[in-house]
Coordinates of C-alpha atoms in Angstrom, one line a residue:
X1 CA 79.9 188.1 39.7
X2 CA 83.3 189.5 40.3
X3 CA 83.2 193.4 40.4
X4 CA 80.2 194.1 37.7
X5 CA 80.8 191.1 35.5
X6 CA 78.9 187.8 35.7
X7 CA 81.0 185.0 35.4
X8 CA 79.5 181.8 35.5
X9 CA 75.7 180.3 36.4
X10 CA 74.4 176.8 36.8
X11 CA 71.3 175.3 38.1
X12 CA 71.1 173.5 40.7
X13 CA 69.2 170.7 38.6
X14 CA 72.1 170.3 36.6
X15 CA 74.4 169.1 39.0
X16 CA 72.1 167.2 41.6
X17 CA 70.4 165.3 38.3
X18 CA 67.3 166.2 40.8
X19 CA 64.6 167.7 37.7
X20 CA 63.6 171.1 39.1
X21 CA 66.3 170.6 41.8
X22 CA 63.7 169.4 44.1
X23 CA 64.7 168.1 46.9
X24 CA 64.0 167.0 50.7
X25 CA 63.2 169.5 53.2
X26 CA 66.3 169.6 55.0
X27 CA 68.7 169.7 51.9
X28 CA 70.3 172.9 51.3
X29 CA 68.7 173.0 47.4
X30 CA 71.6 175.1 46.0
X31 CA 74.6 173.5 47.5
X32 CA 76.0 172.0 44.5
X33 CA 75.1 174.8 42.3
X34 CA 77.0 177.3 44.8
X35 CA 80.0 174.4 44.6
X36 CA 80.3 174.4 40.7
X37 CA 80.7 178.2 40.4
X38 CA 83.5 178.7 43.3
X39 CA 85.0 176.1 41.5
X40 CA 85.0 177.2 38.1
X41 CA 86.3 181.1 39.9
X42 CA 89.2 179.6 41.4
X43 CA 88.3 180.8 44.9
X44 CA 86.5 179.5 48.3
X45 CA 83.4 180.4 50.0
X46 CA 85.4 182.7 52.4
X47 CA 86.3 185.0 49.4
X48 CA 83.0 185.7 48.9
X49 CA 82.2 188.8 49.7
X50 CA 78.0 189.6 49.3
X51 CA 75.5 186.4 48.3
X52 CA 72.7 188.5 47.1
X53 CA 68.9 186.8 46.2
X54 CA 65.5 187.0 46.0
X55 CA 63.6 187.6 49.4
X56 CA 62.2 184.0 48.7
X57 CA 65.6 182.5 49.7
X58 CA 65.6 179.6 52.3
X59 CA 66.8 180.1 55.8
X60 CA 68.4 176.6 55.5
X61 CA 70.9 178.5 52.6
X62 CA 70.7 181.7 54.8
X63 CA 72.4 179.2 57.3
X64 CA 75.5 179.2 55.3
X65 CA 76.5 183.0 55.2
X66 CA 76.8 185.9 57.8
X67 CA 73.9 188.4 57.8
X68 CA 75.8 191.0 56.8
X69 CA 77.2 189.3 53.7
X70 CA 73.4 188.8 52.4
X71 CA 71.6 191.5 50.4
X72 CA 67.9 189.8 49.4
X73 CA 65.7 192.1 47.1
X74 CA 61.6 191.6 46.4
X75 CA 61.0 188.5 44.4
X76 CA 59.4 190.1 41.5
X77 CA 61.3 193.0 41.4
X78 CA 64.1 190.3 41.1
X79 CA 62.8 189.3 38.0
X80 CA 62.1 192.1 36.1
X81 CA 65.8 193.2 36.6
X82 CA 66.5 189.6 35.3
X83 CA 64.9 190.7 32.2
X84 CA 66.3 194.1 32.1
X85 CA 69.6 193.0 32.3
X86 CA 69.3 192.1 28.5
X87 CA 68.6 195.8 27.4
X88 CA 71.0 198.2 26.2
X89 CA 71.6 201.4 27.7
X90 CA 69.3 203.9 27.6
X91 CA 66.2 201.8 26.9
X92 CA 63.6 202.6 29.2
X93 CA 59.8 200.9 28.7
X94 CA 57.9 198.5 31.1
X95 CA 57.8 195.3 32.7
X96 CA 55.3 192.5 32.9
X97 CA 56.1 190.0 36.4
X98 CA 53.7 187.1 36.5
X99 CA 53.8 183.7 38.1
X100 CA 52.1 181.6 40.6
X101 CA 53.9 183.5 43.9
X102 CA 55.8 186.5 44.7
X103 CA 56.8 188.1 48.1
X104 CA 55.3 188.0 50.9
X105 CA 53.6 191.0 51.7
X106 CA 51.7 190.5 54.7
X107 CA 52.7 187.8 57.3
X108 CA 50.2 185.4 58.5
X109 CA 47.9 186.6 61.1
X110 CA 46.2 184.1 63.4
X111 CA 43.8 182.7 60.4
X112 CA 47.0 181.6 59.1
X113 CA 46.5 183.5 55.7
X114 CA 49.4 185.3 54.0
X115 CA 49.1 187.9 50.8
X116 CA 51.7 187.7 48.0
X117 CA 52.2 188.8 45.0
X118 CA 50.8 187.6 41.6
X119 CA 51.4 190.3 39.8
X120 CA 53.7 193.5 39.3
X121 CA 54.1 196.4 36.9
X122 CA 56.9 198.5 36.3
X123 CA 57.7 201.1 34.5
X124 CA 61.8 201.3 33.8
X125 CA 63.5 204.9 32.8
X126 CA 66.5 205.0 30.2
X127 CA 68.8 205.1 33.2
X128 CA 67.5 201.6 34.8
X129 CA 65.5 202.7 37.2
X130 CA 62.0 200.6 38.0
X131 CA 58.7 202.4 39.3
X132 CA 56.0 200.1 40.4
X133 CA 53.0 201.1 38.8
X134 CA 50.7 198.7 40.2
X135 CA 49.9 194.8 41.5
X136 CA 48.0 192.1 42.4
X137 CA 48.3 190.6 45.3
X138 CA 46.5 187.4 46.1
X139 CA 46.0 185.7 50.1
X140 CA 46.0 181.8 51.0
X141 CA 46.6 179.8 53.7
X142 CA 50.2 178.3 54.7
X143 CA 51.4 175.8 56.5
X144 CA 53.9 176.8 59.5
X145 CA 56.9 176.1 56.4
X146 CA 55.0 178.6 54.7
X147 CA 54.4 176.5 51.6
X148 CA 51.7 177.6 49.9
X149 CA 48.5 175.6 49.6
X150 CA 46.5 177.5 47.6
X151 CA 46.2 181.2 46.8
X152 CA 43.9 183.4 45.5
X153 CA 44.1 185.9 42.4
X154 CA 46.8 184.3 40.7
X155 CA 47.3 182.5 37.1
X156 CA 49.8 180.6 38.4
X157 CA 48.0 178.5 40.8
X158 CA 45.0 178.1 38.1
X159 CA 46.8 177.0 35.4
X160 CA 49.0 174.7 38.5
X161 CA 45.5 173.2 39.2
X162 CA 44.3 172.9 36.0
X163 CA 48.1 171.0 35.4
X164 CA 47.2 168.5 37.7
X165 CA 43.1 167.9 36.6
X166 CA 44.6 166.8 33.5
X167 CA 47.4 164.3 35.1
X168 CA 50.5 166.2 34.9
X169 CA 52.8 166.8 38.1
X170 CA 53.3 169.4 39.9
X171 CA 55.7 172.2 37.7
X172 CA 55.1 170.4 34.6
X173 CA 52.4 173.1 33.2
X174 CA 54.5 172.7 30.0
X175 CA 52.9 169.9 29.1
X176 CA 49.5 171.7 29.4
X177 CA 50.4 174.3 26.9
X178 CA 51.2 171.7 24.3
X179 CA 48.4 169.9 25.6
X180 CA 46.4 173.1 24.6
X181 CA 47.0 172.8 20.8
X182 CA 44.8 169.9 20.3
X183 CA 41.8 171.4 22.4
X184 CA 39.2 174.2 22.4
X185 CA 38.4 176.3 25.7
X186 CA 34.7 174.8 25.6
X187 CA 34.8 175.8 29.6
X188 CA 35.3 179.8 29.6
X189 CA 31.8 180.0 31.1
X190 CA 32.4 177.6 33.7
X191 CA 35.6 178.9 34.3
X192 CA 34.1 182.5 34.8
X193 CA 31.8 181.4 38.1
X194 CA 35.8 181.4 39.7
X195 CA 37.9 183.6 37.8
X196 CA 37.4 187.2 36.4
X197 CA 39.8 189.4 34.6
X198 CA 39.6 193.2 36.1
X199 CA 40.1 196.5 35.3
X200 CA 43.1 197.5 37.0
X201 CA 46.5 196.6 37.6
X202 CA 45.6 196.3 41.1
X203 CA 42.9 193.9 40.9
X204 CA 44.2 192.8 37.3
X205 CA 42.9 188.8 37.7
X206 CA 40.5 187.8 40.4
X207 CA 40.1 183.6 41.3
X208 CA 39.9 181.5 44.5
X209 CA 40.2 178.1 44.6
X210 CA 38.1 178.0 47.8
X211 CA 34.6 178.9 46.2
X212 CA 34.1 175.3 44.0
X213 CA 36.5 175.4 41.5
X214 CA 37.9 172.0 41.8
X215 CA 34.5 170.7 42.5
X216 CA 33.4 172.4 39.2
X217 CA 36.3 170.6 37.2
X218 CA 35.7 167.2 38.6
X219 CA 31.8 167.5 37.0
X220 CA 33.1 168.5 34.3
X221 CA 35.0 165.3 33.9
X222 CA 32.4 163.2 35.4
X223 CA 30.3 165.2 32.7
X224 CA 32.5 164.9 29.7
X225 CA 34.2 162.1 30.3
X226 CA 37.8 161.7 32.1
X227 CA 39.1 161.8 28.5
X228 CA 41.7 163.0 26.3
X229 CA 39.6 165.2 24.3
X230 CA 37.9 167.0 27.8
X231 CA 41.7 167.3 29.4
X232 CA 42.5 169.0 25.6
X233 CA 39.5 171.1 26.4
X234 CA 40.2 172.5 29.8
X235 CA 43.9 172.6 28.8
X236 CA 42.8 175.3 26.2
X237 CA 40.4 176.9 28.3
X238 CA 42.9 177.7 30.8
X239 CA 45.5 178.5 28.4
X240 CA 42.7 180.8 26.8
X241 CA 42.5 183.0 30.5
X242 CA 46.2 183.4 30.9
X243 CA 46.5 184.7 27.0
X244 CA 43.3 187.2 28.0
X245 CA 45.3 188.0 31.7
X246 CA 48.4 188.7 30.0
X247 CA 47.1 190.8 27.2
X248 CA 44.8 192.8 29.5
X249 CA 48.0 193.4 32.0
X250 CA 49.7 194.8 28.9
X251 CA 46.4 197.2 27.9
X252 CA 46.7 198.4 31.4
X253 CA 50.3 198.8 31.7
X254 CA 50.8 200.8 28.2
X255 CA 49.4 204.3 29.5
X256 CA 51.7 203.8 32.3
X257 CA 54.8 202.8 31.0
X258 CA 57.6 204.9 28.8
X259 CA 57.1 203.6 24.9
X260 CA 59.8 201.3 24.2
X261 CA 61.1 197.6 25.3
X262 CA 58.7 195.5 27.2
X263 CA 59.7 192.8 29.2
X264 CA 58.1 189.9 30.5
X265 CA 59.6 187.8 33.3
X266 CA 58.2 185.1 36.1
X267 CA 57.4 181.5 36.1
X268 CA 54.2 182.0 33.5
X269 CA 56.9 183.6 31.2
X270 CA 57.7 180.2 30.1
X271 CA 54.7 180.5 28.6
X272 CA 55.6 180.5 24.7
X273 CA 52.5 180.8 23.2
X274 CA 50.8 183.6 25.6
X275 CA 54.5 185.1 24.6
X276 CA 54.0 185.0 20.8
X277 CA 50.4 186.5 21.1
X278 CA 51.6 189.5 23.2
X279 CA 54.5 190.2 20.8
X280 CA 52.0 190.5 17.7
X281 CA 49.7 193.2 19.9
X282 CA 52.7 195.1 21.1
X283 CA 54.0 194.8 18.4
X284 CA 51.4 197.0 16.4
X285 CA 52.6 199.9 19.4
X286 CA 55.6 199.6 17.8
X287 CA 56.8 198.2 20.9
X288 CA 59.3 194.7 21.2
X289 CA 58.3 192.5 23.8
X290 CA 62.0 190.8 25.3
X291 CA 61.6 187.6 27.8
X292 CA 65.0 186.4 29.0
X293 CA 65.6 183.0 28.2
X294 CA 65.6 182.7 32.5
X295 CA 62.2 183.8 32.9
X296 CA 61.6 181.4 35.7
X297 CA 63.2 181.2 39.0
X298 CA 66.8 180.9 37.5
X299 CA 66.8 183.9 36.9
X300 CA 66.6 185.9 40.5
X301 CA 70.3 185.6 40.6
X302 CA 70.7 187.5 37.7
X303 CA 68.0 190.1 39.0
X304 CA 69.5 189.8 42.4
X305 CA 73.0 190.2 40.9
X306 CA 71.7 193.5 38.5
X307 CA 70.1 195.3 41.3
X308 CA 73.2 195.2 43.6
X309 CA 75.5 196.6 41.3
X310 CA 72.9 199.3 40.4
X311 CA 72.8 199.9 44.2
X312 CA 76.3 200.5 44.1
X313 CA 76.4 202.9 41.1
X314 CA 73.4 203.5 39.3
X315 CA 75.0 204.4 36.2
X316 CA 77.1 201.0 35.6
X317 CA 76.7 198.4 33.1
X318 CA 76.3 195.1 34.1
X319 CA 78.9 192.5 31.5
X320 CA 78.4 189.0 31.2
X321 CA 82.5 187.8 30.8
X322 CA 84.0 191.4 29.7
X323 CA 81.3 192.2 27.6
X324 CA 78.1 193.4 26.9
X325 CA 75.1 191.0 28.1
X326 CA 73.6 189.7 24.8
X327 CA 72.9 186.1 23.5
X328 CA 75.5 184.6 25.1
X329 CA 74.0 184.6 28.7
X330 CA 71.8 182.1 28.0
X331 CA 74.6 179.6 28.0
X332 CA 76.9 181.0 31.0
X333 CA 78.1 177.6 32.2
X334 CA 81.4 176.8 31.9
X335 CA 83.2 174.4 28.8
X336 CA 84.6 171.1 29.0
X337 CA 87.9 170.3 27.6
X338 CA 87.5 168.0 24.2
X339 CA 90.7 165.7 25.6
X340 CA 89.0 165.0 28.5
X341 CA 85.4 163.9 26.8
X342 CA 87.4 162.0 24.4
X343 CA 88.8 159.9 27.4
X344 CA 85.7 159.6 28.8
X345 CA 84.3 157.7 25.4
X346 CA 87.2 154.9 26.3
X347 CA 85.2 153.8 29.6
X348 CA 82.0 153.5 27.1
X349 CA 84.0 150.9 24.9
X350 CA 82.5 148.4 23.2
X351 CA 79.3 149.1 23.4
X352 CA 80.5 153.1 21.9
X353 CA 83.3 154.5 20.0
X354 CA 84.3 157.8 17.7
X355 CA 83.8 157.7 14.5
X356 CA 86.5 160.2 13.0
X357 CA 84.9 160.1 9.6
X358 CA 82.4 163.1 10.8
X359 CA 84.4 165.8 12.5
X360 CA 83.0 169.4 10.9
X361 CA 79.4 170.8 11.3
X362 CA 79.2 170.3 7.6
X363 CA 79.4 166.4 7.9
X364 CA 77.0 166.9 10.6
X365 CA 74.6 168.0 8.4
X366 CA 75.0 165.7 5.9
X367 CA 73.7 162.8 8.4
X368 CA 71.1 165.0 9.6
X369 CA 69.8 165.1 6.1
X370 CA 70.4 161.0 6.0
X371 CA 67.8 160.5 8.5
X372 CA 69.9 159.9 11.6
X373 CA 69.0 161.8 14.7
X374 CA 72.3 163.1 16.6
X375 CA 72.6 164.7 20.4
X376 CA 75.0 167.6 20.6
X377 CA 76.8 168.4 23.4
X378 CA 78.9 171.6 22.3
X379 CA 80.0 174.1 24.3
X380 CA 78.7 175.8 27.9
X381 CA 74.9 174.7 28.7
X382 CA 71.8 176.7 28.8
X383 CA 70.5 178.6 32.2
X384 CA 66.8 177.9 32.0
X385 CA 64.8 175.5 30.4
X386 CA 65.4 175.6 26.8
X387 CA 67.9 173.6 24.8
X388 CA 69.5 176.0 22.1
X389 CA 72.1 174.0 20.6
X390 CA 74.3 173.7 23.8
X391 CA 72.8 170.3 24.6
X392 CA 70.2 169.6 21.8
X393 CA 68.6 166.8 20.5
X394 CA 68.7 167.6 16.0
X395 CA 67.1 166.0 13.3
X396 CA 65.7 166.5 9.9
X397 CA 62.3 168.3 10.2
X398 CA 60.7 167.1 6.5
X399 CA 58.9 164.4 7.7
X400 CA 56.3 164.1 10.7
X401 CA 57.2 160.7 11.4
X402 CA 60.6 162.4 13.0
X403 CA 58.6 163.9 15.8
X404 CA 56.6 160.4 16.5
X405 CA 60.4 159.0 16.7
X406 CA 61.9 161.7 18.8
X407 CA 58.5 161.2 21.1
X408 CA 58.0 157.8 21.5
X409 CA 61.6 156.1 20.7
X410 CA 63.8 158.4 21.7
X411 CA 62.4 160.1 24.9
X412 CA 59.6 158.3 26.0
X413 CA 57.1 161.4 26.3
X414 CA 53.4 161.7 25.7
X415 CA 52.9 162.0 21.3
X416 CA 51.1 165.1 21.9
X417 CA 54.0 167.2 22.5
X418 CA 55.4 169.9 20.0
X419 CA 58.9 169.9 19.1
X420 CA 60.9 172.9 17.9
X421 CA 62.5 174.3 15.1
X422 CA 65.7 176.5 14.3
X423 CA 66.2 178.1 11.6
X424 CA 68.5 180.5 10.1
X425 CA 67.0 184.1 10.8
X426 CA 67.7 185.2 7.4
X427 CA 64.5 182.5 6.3
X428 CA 62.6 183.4 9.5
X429 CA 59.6 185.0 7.0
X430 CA 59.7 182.3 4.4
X431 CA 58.5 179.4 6.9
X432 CA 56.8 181.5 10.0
X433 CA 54.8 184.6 11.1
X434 CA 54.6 187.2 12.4
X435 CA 58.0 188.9 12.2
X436 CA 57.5 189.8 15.8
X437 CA 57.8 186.2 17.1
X438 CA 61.3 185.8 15.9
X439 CA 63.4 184.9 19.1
X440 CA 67.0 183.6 19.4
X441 CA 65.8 182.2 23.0
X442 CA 62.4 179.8 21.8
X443 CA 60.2 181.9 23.9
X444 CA 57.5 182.9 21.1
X445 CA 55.4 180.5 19.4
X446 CA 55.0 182.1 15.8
X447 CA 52.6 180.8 12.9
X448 CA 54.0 178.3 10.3
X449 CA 53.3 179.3 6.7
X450 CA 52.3 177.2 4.5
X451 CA 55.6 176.7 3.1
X452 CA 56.6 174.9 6.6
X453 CA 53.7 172.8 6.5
X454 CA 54.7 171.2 3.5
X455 CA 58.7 171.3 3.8
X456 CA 59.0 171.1 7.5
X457 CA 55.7 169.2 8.9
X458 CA 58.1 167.7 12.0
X459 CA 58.2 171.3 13.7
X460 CA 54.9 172.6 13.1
X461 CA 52.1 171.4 16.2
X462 CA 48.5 170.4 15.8
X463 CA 47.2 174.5 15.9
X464 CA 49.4 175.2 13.5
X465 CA 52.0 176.9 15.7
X466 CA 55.8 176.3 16.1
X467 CA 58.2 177.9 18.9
X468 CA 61.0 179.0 17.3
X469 CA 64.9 179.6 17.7
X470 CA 66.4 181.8 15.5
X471 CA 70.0 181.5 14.7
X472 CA 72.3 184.2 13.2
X473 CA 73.0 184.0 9.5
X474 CA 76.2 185.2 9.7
X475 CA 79.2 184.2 11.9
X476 CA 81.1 181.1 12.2
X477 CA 79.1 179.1 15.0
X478 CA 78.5 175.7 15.2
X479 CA 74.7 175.9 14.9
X480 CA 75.3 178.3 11.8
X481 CA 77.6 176.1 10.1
X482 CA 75.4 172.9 10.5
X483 CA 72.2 175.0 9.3
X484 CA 73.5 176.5 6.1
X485 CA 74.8 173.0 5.7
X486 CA 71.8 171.2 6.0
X487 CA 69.9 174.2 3.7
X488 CA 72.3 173.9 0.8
X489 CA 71.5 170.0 1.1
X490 CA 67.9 169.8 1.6
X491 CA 67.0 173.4 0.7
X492 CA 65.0 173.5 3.5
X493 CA 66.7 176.2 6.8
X494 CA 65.5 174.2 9.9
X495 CA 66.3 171.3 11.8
X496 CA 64.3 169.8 14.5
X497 CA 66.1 170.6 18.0
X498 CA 64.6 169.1 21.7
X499 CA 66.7 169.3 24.5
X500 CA 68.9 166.6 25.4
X501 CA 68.1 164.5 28.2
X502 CA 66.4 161.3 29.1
X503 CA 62.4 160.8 30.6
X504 CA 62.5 162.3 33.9
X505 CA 65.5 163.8 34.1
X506 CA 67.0 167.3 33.1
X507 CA 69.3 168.3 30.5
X508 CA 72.5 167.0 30.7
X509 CA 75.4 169.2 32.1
X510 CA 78.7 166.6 31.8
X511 CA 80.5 165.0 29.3
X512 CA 79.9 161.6 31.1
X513 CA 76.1 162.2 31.7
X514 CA 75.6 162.9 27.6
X515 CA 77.6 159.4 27.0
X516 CA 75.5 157.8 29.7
X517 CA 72.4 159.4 27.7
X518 CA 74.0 158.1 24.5
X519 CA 73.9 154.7 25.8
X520 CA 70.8 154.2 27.0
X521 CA 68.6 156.3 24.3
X522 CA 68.2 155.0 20.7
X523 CA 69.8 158.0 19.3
X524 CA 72.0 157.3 16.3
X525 CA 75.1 159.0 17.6
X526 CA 76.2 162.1 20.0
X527 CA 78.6 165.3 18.9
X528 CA 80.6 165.4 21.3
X529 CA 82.7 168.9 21.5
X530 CA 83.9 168.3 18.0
X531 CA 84.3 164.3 17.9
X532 CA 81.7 162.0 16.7
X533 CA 80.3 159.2 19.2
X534 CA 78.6 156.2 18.0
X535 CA 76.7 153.4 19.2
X536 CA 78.1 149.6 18.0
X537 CA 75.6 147.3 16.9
X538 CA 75.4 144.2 19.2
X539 CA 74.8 142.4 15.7
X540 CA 76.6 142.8 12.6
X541 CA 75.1 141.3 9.5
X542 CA 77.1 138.5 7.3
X543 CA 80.1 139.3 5.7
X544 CA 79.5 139.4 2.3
X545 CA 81.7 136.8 0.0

């Protein structure tokens, strides 16, 4: 940020090609992210003048910088002001912080058991200002790098648990929620022996995974069978809790908050389809429910970076590149010149080449409705973990063997996972429901109608849900263009859009990584920053005399 305006953000998983930017212990995790946006200011790390964070920042990147140059705030207060930094001025309403860990708010005493927060309320006044109005707290043990093993009183950890039960890894929960869709949550009464939902913000969710719980979920496998159907199950019973959690927070919270925006932010704010229910209840207050499209971690830099400026004059707006923060946030990376991509196709030859027969979004469209499924690598990247057009995977929604492809083929994932839609937000209440889940950042799963069953089955999951991107109607965008393209074609609004990246890896940042993508996925070509990239065949049939 130089002065009040945000300039540039990357993740650190972008640049490291680390998913989740995990790394070892000793690695400073953030040292190529901090890298890629000196270098995109022009300037050095000694014209820095204030690195500001969450509290939850390493000591191994507090290394780096002189204490008086660092300004670290509470980690959920971080994100809430993540989320408020999408409001216009003068809104004032409430805040919703959830996720598997907060602050710590008591050190460990000599049982080696901390207390952090799980959960935090605020209520947010037209000039910015946040009031806690309540929080859980839950208490665990740690390990002297105070990593946490397991805490009580927070849906993070259960749904973490319940993650793994089911064979996912660690910070793929994601998969759990789509897992969700094709379950019931058969296990609520098992569930309740360990986790209860309360009656105050301050004791909002109470669970320990110390009293039996993961004994209780391996009988129920040994029970039911270590099977899909019984991981479907527990996926939906846990998926069931957190949609109870979250709508019980937001009963709570209502009496205590001004009537207005309310924003959800945190790790479990990924959660789409939690999201979409919440919207449709608030909704009915009249209220709008707003999750920035960096609910997660990514965004305590933007929290961090909104509260200092606030500190500094409370009365400021915060811009995102001279202007107001809006959509365009959620791609703040920097651009990529088309010359230098274009050279970059050369080093690719033979095996890819451009085609300069397809060279407009229109023409795009037209091979989209063909059948072909394109990457598309236009413009800055996304900051957080949706694809929205920046680095997409598209294709034509009409047909549900297009998901099976994209799945299986394309990006080697487990079949069960939804894919999403965008659509022109001018169609939104043609093909889904309720209004309220409309969201230009996929972060509210909304209903299909039965009109998207039958014209877009590709985009709409097993429950019957779809988590949406809406894309403006008007304007002259890229993803615009290529959607009233495909809709004066087809007549159908949507196209199918996954993020761009192969298994295991995260969504590509570089020119050179989406050409390495290109050649190594079965994709039937790549838009590449206005230029069409194709792959050769290795056979050609006979020339016909």
């Amino acid at each position: 940020m130089h002065g009040n305006d945000i300039i540039v953000a990357i993740e650190e998983e972008r640049i490291s090609r680390v998913k989740y930017g995990l790394g070892n212990g000793f690695q400073n995790p953030i040292r190529g992210a901090i890298q890629y946006c000196l270098d995109y200011a022009g300037i050095g790390l000694d014209d820095i003048h204030s690195v500001v964070s969450s509290d939850l920042l390493p000591h191994r990147v507090r290394s780096m910088f002189a204490a008086d140059q660092l300004t670290l705030y509470p980690h959920h207060l971080s994100h809430a002001a993540s989320a408020w930094l999408l409001t216009s001025p003068g809104e004032e309403g409430g805040v919703i912080v959830y996720d598997g860990l907060g602050s710590v708010a008591e050190h460990p005493g000599p049982d080696m058991r901390a207390k952090r927060e799980t959960f935090t309320f605020y209520a947010v006044s037209s000039l910015g200002d946040f009031t806690r109005v309540g929080g859980t707290y839950g208490e665990g043990f740690v390990e002297h790098t105070m990593f946490p093993m397991g805490y009580t009183n927070s849906v993070g950890q259960i749904y973490e648990i319940v993650n793994a039960a089911v064979g996912f890894a660690g910070l793929e929960s994601g998969k759990t929620m789509g897992l969700a869709g094709w379950g019931s949550p058969q296990y609520l009464d098992e569930f309740a022996k360990h986790a209860r939902i309360g009656d105050s913000l301050d004791s909002l969710f109470q669970f320990s995974p110390f009293d039996g719980f993961l004994e209780e979920l391996q009988a129920i496998k040994d029970r039911d069978g270590d099977t899909f159907a019984t991981h479907a199950d527990l996926a939906a019973t846990v998926q069931t809790i957190l949609e109870r959690v979250l709508l019980r927070g937001y009963e709570l919270l209502r009496d205590e908050a001004p009537t207005g925006t309310l924003a959800i932010a945190g790790g479990c704010g990924l959660n789409t389809v939690a999201n979409g229910v919440l919207a449709a209840r608030a909704a009915a207050d009249g209220r709008r429910v707003l999750i920035p499209p960096h609910s997660g971690d990514a965004g305590l830099s933007f929290g961090a970076l909104y509260l200092f400026a606030k500190e500094r004059d409370a009365e400021v707006q915060v811009t995102f590149r001279g202007k107001a923060v809006d959509d365009r946030v959620a791609r703040p990376s920097k651009t990529y010149a088309a010359d230098a991509a274009r050279a970059e196709v050369r080093m690719f030859y033979p095996d890819l080449l451009v085609e300069p027969s397809l060279m407009s979004p229109e023409q795009l469209a037209a091979r989209l409705a063909d059948g072909e499924i394109i990457a598309v690598f236009e413009g800055s990247s996304e900051f957080g973990p949706r694809a929205l057009g920046g680095r997409s995977i598209l294709a034509d929604p009409r047909k549900s063997m297009v998901r099976e492809r994209i799945n299986r083929q394309i990006k080697y994932r487990e079949p069960f996972r939804p894919i999403a839609p965008l659509i022109l937000d001018s169609e939104f209440s043609d093909y889904f429901e309720p209004s309220s889940a409309a969201d230009p950042f996929m972060l509210k799963v909304a209903q299909a109608t039965e009109l998207c069953k039958a014209s877009a089955p590709a985009v709409v999951h097993i429950d019957g849900g779809s988590r949406v991107q809406t894309v403006p109607s008007e304007g002259d965008s890229f993803l615009t263009r290529t959607l009233r393209e495909f809709f004066a074609i087809t007549g159908v609004p949507i196209l199918v859009n996954t993020s761009f990246n192969r298994r295991g890896e995260p969504i590509v940042e570089t020119p050179l990584q989406a050409l390495r993508a290109l050649h190594e996925m079965p994709l039937d070509g790549l838009w590449l920053e206005g230029q069409f990239v194709t792959r050769v065949p290795s056979h050609f049939p006979p020339a016909v005399r």
